[in-house]
mmCIF file of C-alpha atoms in Angstrom:
data_model
loop_
_atom_site.group_PDB
_atom_site.id
_atom_site.type_symbol
_atom_site.label_atom_id
_atom_site.label_comp_id
_atom_site.label_asym_id
_atom_site.label_seq_id
_atom_site.Cartn_x
_atom_site.Cartn_y
_atom_site.Cartn_z
ATOM 1 C CA MET A 1 -29.572 -57.339 21.137
ATOM 2 C CA LYS A 2 -29.189 -57.645 17.369
ATOM 3 C CA LYS A 3 -32.266 -55.463 16.855
ATOM 4 C CA LEU A 4 -30.842 -52.877 19.223
ATOM 5 C CA THR A 5 -27.509 -52.948 17.415
ATOM 6 C CA LYS A 6 -29.194 -52.382 14.060
ATOM 7 C CA ILE A 7 -31.103 -49.444 15.492
ATOM 8 C CA LYS A 8 -27.863 -47.964 16.804
ATOM 9 C CA VAL A 9 -26.122 -48.385 13.450
ATOM 10 C CA LEU A 10 -29.076 -46.834 11.637
ATOM 11 C CA PHE A 11 -29.089 -43.920 14.052
ATOM 12 C CA ILE A 12 -25.343 -43.333 13.598
ATOM 13 C CA LEU A 13 -25.670 -43.416 9.810
ATOM 14 C CA LEU A 14 -28.544 -40.936 9.869
ATOM 15 C CA PHE A 15 -26.565 -38.693 12.201
ATOM 16 C CA PHE A 16 -23.539 -38.539 9.879
ATOM 17 C CA ILE A 17 -25.755 -37.985 6.842
ATOM 18 C CA PHE A 18 -27.354 -35.069 8.659
ATOM 19 C CA ILE A 19 -23.932 -33.642 9.552
ATOM 20 C CA ALA A 20 -22.686 -34.037 5.970
ATOM 21 C CA PHE A 21 -25.643 -32.175 4.509
ATOM 22 C CA SER A 22 -25.415 -29.513 7.202
ATOM 23 C CA CYS A 23 -21.746 -28.920 6.428
ATOM 24 C CA LYS A 24 -22.451 -28.714 2.728
ATOM 25 C CA GLU A 25 -25.162 -26.152 3.303
ATOM 26 C CA ASP A 26 -22.990 -24.109 5.653
ATOM 27 C CA SER A 27 -20.073 -24.029 3.207
ATOM 28 C CA ALA A 28 -22.388 -22.857 0.473
ATOM 29 C CA ILE A 29 -23.591 -19.843 2.413
ATOM 30 C CA SER A 30 -20.478 -18.993 4.415
ATOM 31 C CA PRO A 31 -18.429 -16.079 3.045
ATOM 32 C CA LYS A 32 -15.154 -16.894 1.335
ATOM 33 C CA THR A 33 -11.949 -15.857 3.034
ATOM 34 C CA GLU A 34 -9.187 -13.864 1.404
ATOM 35 C CA GLN A 35 -6.565 -15.571 -0.746
ATOM 36 C CA ARG A 36 -2.975 -14.940 0.230
ATOM 37 C CA VAL A 37 0.147 -15.633 -1.819
ATOM 38 C CA GLU A 38 3.801 -15.436 -0.776
ATOM 39 C CA GLY A 39 5.538 -14.878 -4.101
ATOM 40 C CA SER A 40 8.994 -14.169 -5.454
ATOM 41 C CA LEU A 41 10.508 -12.691 -8.566
ATOM 42 C CA LEU A 42 14.093 -12.915 -9.840
ATOM 43 C CA VAL A 43 15.389 -9.434 -10.725
ATOM 44 C CA ASP A 44 19.014 -8.789 -11.680
ATOM 45 C CA GLY A 45 20.043 -12.063 -10.071
ATOM 46 C CA ILE A 46 18.307 -11.210 -6.776
ATOM 47 C CA GLN A 47 15.287 -13.125 -5.518
ATOM 48 C CA ARG A 48 12.731 -10.458 -4.609
ATOM 49 C CA THR A 49 9.794 -11.423 -2.415
ATOM 50 C CA TYR A 50 6.274 -10.105 -1.943
ATOM 51 C CA LEU A 51 3.063 -10.824 -0.065
ATOM 52 C CA LEU A 52 -0.167 -10.651 -2.087
ATOM 53 C CA ASN A 53 -3.717 -10.549 -0.758
ATOM 54 C CA LEU A 54 -6.798 -11.095 -2.939
ATOM 55 C CA PRO A 55 -10.135 -9.951 -1.440
ATOM 56 C CA PRO A 56 -12.829 -12.524 -0.600
ATOM 57 C CA ASN A 57 -14.875 -11.692 -3.702
ATOM 58 C CA TYR A 58 -12.009 -12.089 -6.192
ATOM 59 C CA ASP A 59 -13.494 -15.223 -7.797
ATOM 60 C CA GLU A 60 -16.928 -13.653 -8.286
ATOM 61 C CA ALA A 61 -16.035 -10.201 -9.640
ATOM 62 C CA THR A 62 -13.769 -8.361 -12.096
ATOM 63 C CA ASP A 63 -12.193 -4.924 -12.582
ATOM 64 C CA PHE A 64 -10.086 -4.977 -9.418
ATOM 65 C CA ALA A 65 -7.692 -2.219 -8.417
ATOM 66 C CA LEU A 66 -4.160 -3.117 -7.329
ATOM 67 C CA VAL A 67 -2.501 -1.172 -4.504
ATOM 68 C CA ILE A 68 1.265 -1.513 -4.069
ATOM 69 C CA ALA A 69 2.130 -0.913 -0.394
ATOM 70 C CA MET A 70 5.813 -0.393 0.421
ATOM 71 C CA HIS A 71 7.092 -0.668 3.978
ATOM 72 C CA GLY A 72 9.573 1.663 5.642
ATOM 73 C CA ALA A 73 13.299 1.181 6.312
ATOM 74 C CA GLY A 74 13.862 -1.775 8.589
ATOM 75 C CA GLY A 75 10.317 -3.042 8.067
ATOM 76 C CA LYS A 76 8.947 -5.876 5.984
ATOM 77 C CA ALA A 77 5.745 -6.993 4.296
ATOM 78 C CA THR A 78 4.126 -8.710 7.292
ATOM 79 C CA GLN A 79 5.031 -5.812 9.594
ATOM 80 C CA MET A 80 3.379 -3.273 7.282
ATOM 81 C CA GLU A 81 0.332 -5.479 6.921
ATOM 82 C CA SER A 82 -0.167 -5.985 10.660
ATOM 83 C CA ASP A 83 0.710 -2.448 11.816
ATOM 84 C CA TYR A 84 -1.264 -0.444 9.252
ATOM 85 C CA LEU A 85 -4.339 -2.694 8.855
ATOM 86 C CA LEU A 86 -4.219 -2.383 5.077
ATOM 87 C CA THR A 87 -5.316 -5.955 4.358
ATOM 88 C CA GLU A 88 -8.468 -5.429 6.413
ATOM 89 C CA LYS A 89 -9.146 -2.312 4.346
ATOM 90 C CA ALA A 90 -8.457 -4.179 1.101
ATOM 91 C CA ASN A 91 -10.838 -6.994 2.029
ATOM 92 C CA SER A 92 -13.666 -4.702 3.105
ATOM 93 C CA SER A 93 -13.254 -2.359 0.125
ATOM 94 C CA LYS A 94 -12.551 -5.171 -2.362
ATOM 95 C CA PHE A 95 -9.196 -4.320 -3.883
ATOM 96 C CA VAL A 96 -6.042 -6.377 -4.379
ATOM 97 C CA ILE A 97 -3.037 -5.389 -2.300
ATOM 98 C CA VAL A 98 0.589 -6.418 -2.632
ATOM 99 C CA TYR A 99 3.402 -5.793 -0.158
ATOM 100 C CA PRO A 100 6.722 -5.979 -2.021
ATOM 101 C CA GLU A 101 9.865 -6.330 0.069
ATOM 102 C CA ARG A 102 13.103 -4.476 -0.353
ATOM 103 C CA VAL A 103 16.534 -5.995 -0.665
ATOM 104 C CA GLN A 104 17.980 -7.055 2.686
ATOM 105 C CA SER A 105 21.405 -5.697 3.586
ATOM 106 C CA SER A 106 24.345 -8.013 4.219
ATOM 107 C CA GLY A 107 24.940 -6.454 7.642
ATOM 108 C CA ILE A 108 24.251 -8.102 10.982
ATOM 109 C CA LEU A 109 20.803 -6.505 11.245
ATOM 110 C CA GLY A 110 19.785 -7.357 7.681
ATOM 111 C CA VAL A 111 17.919 -4.064 7.287
ATOM 112 C CA ARG A 112 15.674 -3.779 4.221
ATOM 113 C CA THR A 113 15.712 -0.477 2.306
ATOM 114 C CA TRP A 114 14.464 0.982 -0.980
ATOM 115 C CA ASN A 115 16.628 2.901 -3.436
ATOM 116 C CA ALA A 116 14.442 6.007 -3.593
ATOM 117 C CA GLY A 117 17.283 8.340 -4.600
ATOM 118 C CA THR A 118 19.429 9.688 -1.774
ATOM 119 C CA CYS A 119 17.860 7.297 0.736
ATOM 120 C CA CYS A 120 18.382 4.723 1.992
ATOM 121 C CA ASP A 121 21.389 2.696 3.132
ATOM 122 C CA TYR A 122 22.226 -0.616 1.406
ATOM 123 C CA ALA A 123 19.834 -0.220 -1.545
ATOM 124 C CA VAL A 124 21.389 3.138 -2.464
ATOM 125 C CA GLU A 125 24.976 2.002 -1.829
ATOM 126 C CA LYS A 126 24.499 -1.037 -4.092
ATOM 127 C CA GLN A 127 22.327 0.885 -6.576
ATOM 128 C CA ILE A 128 19.544 -1.689 -6.403
ATOM 129 C CA ASP A 129 17.104 -1.154 -9.269
ATOM 130 C CA ASP A 130 13.863 -1.063 -7.296
ATOM 131 C CA VAL A 131 12.023 0.727 -10.116
ATOM 132 C CA LYS A 132 12.722 -2.266 -12.361
ATOM 133 C CA TYR A 133 11.543 -4.634 -9.621
ATOM 134 C CA ILE A 134 8.211 -2.852 -9.153
ATOM 135 C CA SER A 135 7.721 -2.563 -12.910
ATOM 136 C CA LEU A 136 8.284 -6.300 -13.391
ATOM 137 C CA LEU A 137 6.107 -7.063 -10.376
ATOM 138 C CA ILE A 138 3.219 -5.113 -11.904
ATOM 139 C CA ASP A 139 3.642 -7.040 -15.167
ATOM 140 C CA GLU A 140 3.778 -10.346 -13.285
ATOM 141 C CA LEU A 141 0.634 -9.695 -11.263
ATOM 142 C CA LEU A 142 -1.364 -8.426 -14.246
ATOM 143 C CA LYS A 143 -0.450 -11.635 -16.088
ATOM 144 C CA LYS A 144 -1.228 -13.983 -13.186
ATOM 145 C CA TYR A 145 -4.367 -12.176 -12.063
ATOM 146 C CA PRO A 146 -6.142 -10.910 -15.203
ATOM 147 C CA LYS A 147 -9.077 -9.591 -13.179
ATOM 148 C CA ILE A 148 -6.872 -6.688 -12.091
ATOM 149 C CA ASN A 149 -7.516 -3.627 -14.240
ATOM 150 C CA PRO A 150 -4.127 -2.387 -15.580
ATOM 151 C CA LYS A 151 -5.507 1.168 -15.504
ATOM 152 C CA LYS A 152 -6.096 0.918 -11.753
ATOM 153 C CA VAL A 153 -2.641 0.350 -10.292
ATOM 154 C CA TYR A 154 -1.636 2.599 -7.373
ATOM 155 C CA ALA A 155 1.333 2.998 -5.021
ATOM 156 C CA THR A 156 1.616 3.999 -1.384
ATOM 157 C CA GLY A 157 4.318 3.652 1.207
ATOM 158 C CA MET A 158 5.536 4.570 4.653
ATOM 159 C CA SER A 159 8.736 6.606 5.155
ATOM 160 C CA ASN A 160 11.376 5.124 2.794
ATOM 161 C CA GLY A 161 8.494 3.283 1.090
ATOM 162 C CA GLY A 162 6.724 6.598 0.546
ATOM 163 C CA MET A 163 9.920 8.036 -0.918
ATOM 164 C CA MET A 164 9.940 5.094 -3.314
ATOM 165 C CA SER A 165 6.371 5.872 -4.382
ATOM 166 C CA TYR A 166 7.534 9.364 -5.415
ATOM 167 C CA ARG A 167 10.281 7.825 -7.536
ATOM 168 C CA LEU A 168 7.781 5.436 -9.140
ATOM 169 C CA ALA A 169 5.551 8.386 -10.025
ATOM 170 C CA CYS A 170 8.505 9.991 -11.824
ATOM 171 C CA GLU A 171 9.642 6.883 -13.687
ATOM 172 C CA LEU A 172 6.567 4.623 -13.996
ATOM 173 C CA SER A 173 3.795 7.148 -14.593
ATOM 174 C CA HIS A 174 2.620 5.020 -17.538
ATOM 175 C CA LYS A 175 1.891 2.132 -15.158
ATOM 176 C CA ILE A 176 0.819 3.828 -11.914
ATOM 177 C CA ALA A 177 -2.374 5.890 -11.835
ATOM 178 C CA ALA A 178 -1.807 7.753 -8.532
ATOM 179 C CA ILE A 179 0.386 7.672 -5.414
ATOM 180 C CA ALA A 180 -0.132 8.316 -1.703
ATOM 181 C CA PRO A 181 3.161 8.700 0.210
ATOM 182 C CA VAL A 182 3.097 8.818 4.023
ATOM 183 C CA ALA A 183 5.662 10.347 6.431
ATOM 184 C CA CYS A 184 8.366 10.979 3.855
ATOM 185 C CA SER A 185 9.821 13.529 1.474
ATOM 186 C CA MET A 186 10.818 13.286 -2.176
ATOM 187 C CA VAL A 187 14.516 12.333 -2.450
ATOM 188 C CA THR A 188 14.925 11.491 -6.140
ATOM 189 C CA VAL A 189 18.240 12.336 -7.784
ATOM 190 C CA LYS A 190 17.279 11.958 -11.455
ATOM 191 C CA PRO A 191 15.192 14.651 -13.165
ATOM 192 C CA CYS A 192 11.508 13.890 -12.593
ATOM 193 C CA ASN A 193 9.956 13.756 -16.059
ATOM 194 C CA PRO A 194 6.710 11.773 -15.915
ATOM 195 C CA SER A 195 4.870 11.025 -19.144
ATOM 196 C CA ARG A 196 1.598 12.255 -17.625
ATOM 197 C CA ALA A 197 0.177 14.137 -14.643
ATOM 198 C CA VAL A 198 0.180 11.915 -11.544
ATOM 199 C CA PRO A 199 -2.373 12.669 -8.794
ATOM 200 C CA ILE A 200 -0.691 12.780 -5.372
ATOM 201 C CA LEU A 201 -1.977 12.516 -1.806
ATOM 202 C CA HIS A 202 0.666 13.189 0.865
ATOM 203 C CA ILE A 203 0.059 12.480 4.584
ATOM 204 C CA HIS A 204 2.408 13.815 7.284
ATOM 205 C CA SER A 205 2.554 14.881 10.936
ATOM 206 C CA LYS A 206 3.880 18.219 12.159
ATOM 207 C CA LEU A 207 5.489 16.280 15.025
ATOM 208 C CA ASP A 208 7.509 13.972 12.770
ATOM 209 C CA GLU A 209 11.170 14.337 13.748
ATOM 210 C CA LYS A 210 12.478 11.370 11.753
ATOM 211 C CA VAL A 211 11.484 12.920 8.421
ATOM 212 C CA PRO A 212 10.698 16.552 9.346
ATOM 213 C CA TYR A 213 7.959 18.211 7.298
ATOM 214 C CA GLN A 214 10.062 21.382 7.047
ATOM 215 C CA GLY A 215 13.140 19.398 6.060
ATOM 216 C CA GLY A 216 16.397 18.754 7.918
ATOM 217 C CA ILE A 217 18.449 15.978 9.491
ATOM 218 C CA GLY A 218 16.309 13.024 10.468
ATOM 219 C CA ILE A 219 16.483 9.272 10.910
ATOM 220 C CA PHE A 220 19.871 7.565 10.350
ATOM 221 C CA GLY A 221 21.450 11.036 10.049
ATOM 222 C CA TYR A 222 20.055 11.605 6.547
ATOM 223 C CA TYR A 223 19.129 15.046 5.297
ATOM 224 C CA PHE A 224 15.571 15.159 3.986
ATOM 225 C CA PRO A 225 14.339 18.004 1.763
ATOM 226 C CA PRO A 226 11.190 19.842 2.870
ATOM 227 C CA VAL A 227 8.006 18.035 1.885
ATOM 228 C CA GLU A 228 6.881 21.209 0.106
ATOM 229 C CA ALA A 229 9.914 21.007 -2.208
ATOM 230 C CA GLY A 230 8.648 17.699 -3.571
ATOM 231 C CA ILE A 231 5.102 19.032 -3.783
ATOM 232 C CA ASP A 232 6.379 22.034 -5.768
ATOM 233 C CA THR A 233 7.974 19.654 -8.264
ATOM 234 C CA TRP A 234 4.633 17.982 -8.832
ATOM 235 C CA LEU A 235 2.747 21.266 -8.997
ATOM 236 C CA ARG A 236 4.969 22.091 -11.969
ATOM 237 C CA ASN A 237 4.737 18.604 -13.483
ATOM 238 C CA ASN A 238 0.949 18.577 -13.212
ATOM 239 C CA GLN A 239 0.629 22.232 -14.222
ATOM 240 C CA CYS A 240 -1.520 23.123 -11.210
ATOM 241 C CA PRO A 241 -2.743 26.749 -11.221
ATOM 242 C CA ALA A 242 -1.495 28.670 -8.185
ATOM 243 C CA GLN A 243 -4.934 30.182 -7.653
ATOM 244 C CA SER A 244 -6.466 26.705 -7.334
ATOM 245 C CA LYS A 245 -4.881 26.148 -3.902
ATOM 246 C CA LYS A 246 -7.383 25.671 -1.062
ATOM 247 C CA ILE A 247 -6.511 25.399 2.625
ATOM 248 C CA ASN A 248 -8.984 23.890 5.089
ATOM 249 C CA VAL A 249 -7.903 24.128 8.731
ATOM 250 C CA PHE A 250 -9.483 21.807 11.294
ATOM 251 C CA ALA A 251 -8.792 21.270 14.996
ATOM 252 C CA GLN A 252 -6.415 18.322 14.534
ATOM 253 C CA TYR A 253 -5.254 18.606 10.930
ATOM 254 C CA THR A 254 -4.925 20.846 7.902
ATOM 255 C CA HIS A 255 -6.019 19.801 4.420
ATOM 256 C CA ILE A 256 -4.359 21.526 1.457
ATOM 257 C CA ILE A 257 -5.549 20.804 -2.065
ATOM 258 C CA TRP A 258 -4.642 22.004 -5.547
ATOM 259 C CA GLU A 259 -7.430 21.381 -8.036
ATOM 260 C CA ASN A 260 -7.830 21.812 -11.803
ATOM 261 C CA CYS A 261 -4.385 20.470 -12.557
ATOM 262 C CA LEU A 262 -3.513 18.814 -15.873
ATOM 263 C CA ALA A 263 -5.903 15.979 -16.868
ATOM 264 C CA ASN A 264 -8.213 16.893 -13.951
ATOM 265 C CA SER A 265 -5.647 15.655 -11.445
ATOM 266 C CA THR A 266 -5.266 17.004 -7.920
ATOM 267 C CA ILE A 267 -2.484 17.240 -5.364
ATOM 268 C CA GLU A 268 -3.491 16.967 -1.713
ATOM 269 C CA VAL A 269 -1.658 17.227 1.603
ATOM 270 C CA TYR A 270 -2.975 16.195 5.023
ATOM 271 C CA LEU A 271 -0.846 17.642 7.835
ATOM 272 C CA THR A 272 -1.815 16.423 11.315
ATOM 273 C CA GLU A 273 -1.241 18.123 14.664
ATOM 274 C CA ASP A 274 -0.792 14.800 16.479
ATOM 275 C CA GLY A 275 1.102 11.588 15.810
ATOM 276 C CA GLY A 276 4.669 11.500 14.569
ATOM 277 C CA HIS A 277 6.636 9.324 12.188
ATOM 278 C CA SER A 278 3.779 6.853 11.859
ATOM 279 C CA TRP A 279 0.830 5.654 9.790
ATOM 280 C CA ALA A 280 -2.224 7.733 10.687
ATOM 281 C CA GLY A 281 -4.960 5.489 12.059
ATOM 282 C CA GLY A 282 -2.633 2.493 12.323
ATOM 283 C CA LEU A 283 -1.550 0.525 15.385
ATOM 284 C CA HIS A 284 1.023 1.600 17.954
ATOM 285 C CA SER A 285 2.640 -1.823 17.894
ATOM 286 C CA ARG A 286 5.989 -1.050 19.536
ATOM 287 C CA VAL A 287 6.933 1.121 22.506
ATOM 288 C CA SER A 288 9.861 2.640 20.586
ATOM 289 C CA ALA A 289 7.637 3.671 17.655
ATOM 290 C CA ASP A 290 5.848 7.019 17.385
ATOM 291 C CA VAL A 291 2.159 7.045 18.279
ATOM 292 C CA PRO A 292 -0.007 7.178 15.120
ATOM 293 C CA SER A 293 -2.244 10.160 14.507
ATOM 294 C CA LYS A 294 -5.870 9.690 15.510
ATOM 295 C CA ALA A 295 -7.034 12.766 13.627
ATOM 296 C CA ILE A 296 -7.428 10.953 10.300
ATOM 297 C CA SER A 297 -7.421 7.448 8.844
ATOM 298 C CA ALA A 298 -4.716 7.125 6.194
ATOM 299 C CA ASN A 299 -6.349 3.957 4.835
ATOM 300 C CA ASP A 300 -9.731 5.607 4.272
ATOM 301 C CA LEU A 301 -8.270 8.763 2.735
ATOM 302 C CA ILE A 302 -5.883 6.870 0.463
ATOM 303 C CA TRP A 303 -8.495 4.479 -0.904
ATOM 304 C CA ALA A 304 -11.032 7.266 -1.478
ATOM 305 C CA PHE A 305 -8.325 9.210 -3.330
ATOM 306 C CA PHE A 306 -7.265 6.279 -5.507
ATOM 307 C CA GLN A 307 -10.852 5.542 -6.506
ATOM 308 C CA LYS A 308 -11.062 8.911 -8.259
ATOM 309 C CA TYR A 309 -8.313 8.152 -10.774
ATOM 310 C CA GLN A 310 -7.210 5.654 -13.370
ATOM 311 C CA LEU A 311 -4.781 5.648 -16.283
ATOM 312 C CA PRO A 312 -6.098 7.050 -19.575
#
């Protein structure tokens, strides 16, 4: 019996040694997962929050781009992440992405909005300095994560978040290399005087009734200027030659591009025939939400566009 017991003990020890070495080997070859941070930043006495995602290869590489993704009115960081699949894109394409959150209203619904100019709601009424918040956030992330290239910082956003990206292009052109607003129009109230030409990619649906492409009364009863009015502002800012305009018409979308603008920048517009007030290629996560366009993938177009530009 004693001999049998010793054999059993020896067998058990060998088994656990085998398991330990197997686990060590597996962990060495298994891919690393993304690193996620829920952060906060005190700005003008208000605790501002954000969700940061580092790609799986962050520890092994350098020269990362940072994409600032701003959610729409009533949304939040986790909603934008889950609905638009941007973190999956960031992990597969190896860039850092941050989802800053807007100030929450004191009302019963606690709606979050950005102060993009004339829109929207609580942030405009209280004159929340969202430009200062994003500027300080960029500084904070560049300090904490030195592998991010300060010349490769970009901004995108949905609806009110897209409007905010236009304002950032006007006021933070020295920090943001390019922007890609989605389903919005430019609603800034201050003169737009960027220190440099800012490349712009705008994505919109012809069927969007909440922020109409042609302009008009939309969501929450706000008046939104025509998208082309904002584009015209940037054609002047970037000194784009009128003759450089190219229009490519496809079955489900139209692509308009102005090339040979100042500093080799471009301005591009994708106008889809399907979808609505939604993120093209994203998820239709709620019955009350508009169905996203299937004609294009906003994530693929935006990342390909950003990769072409960096700050001088």
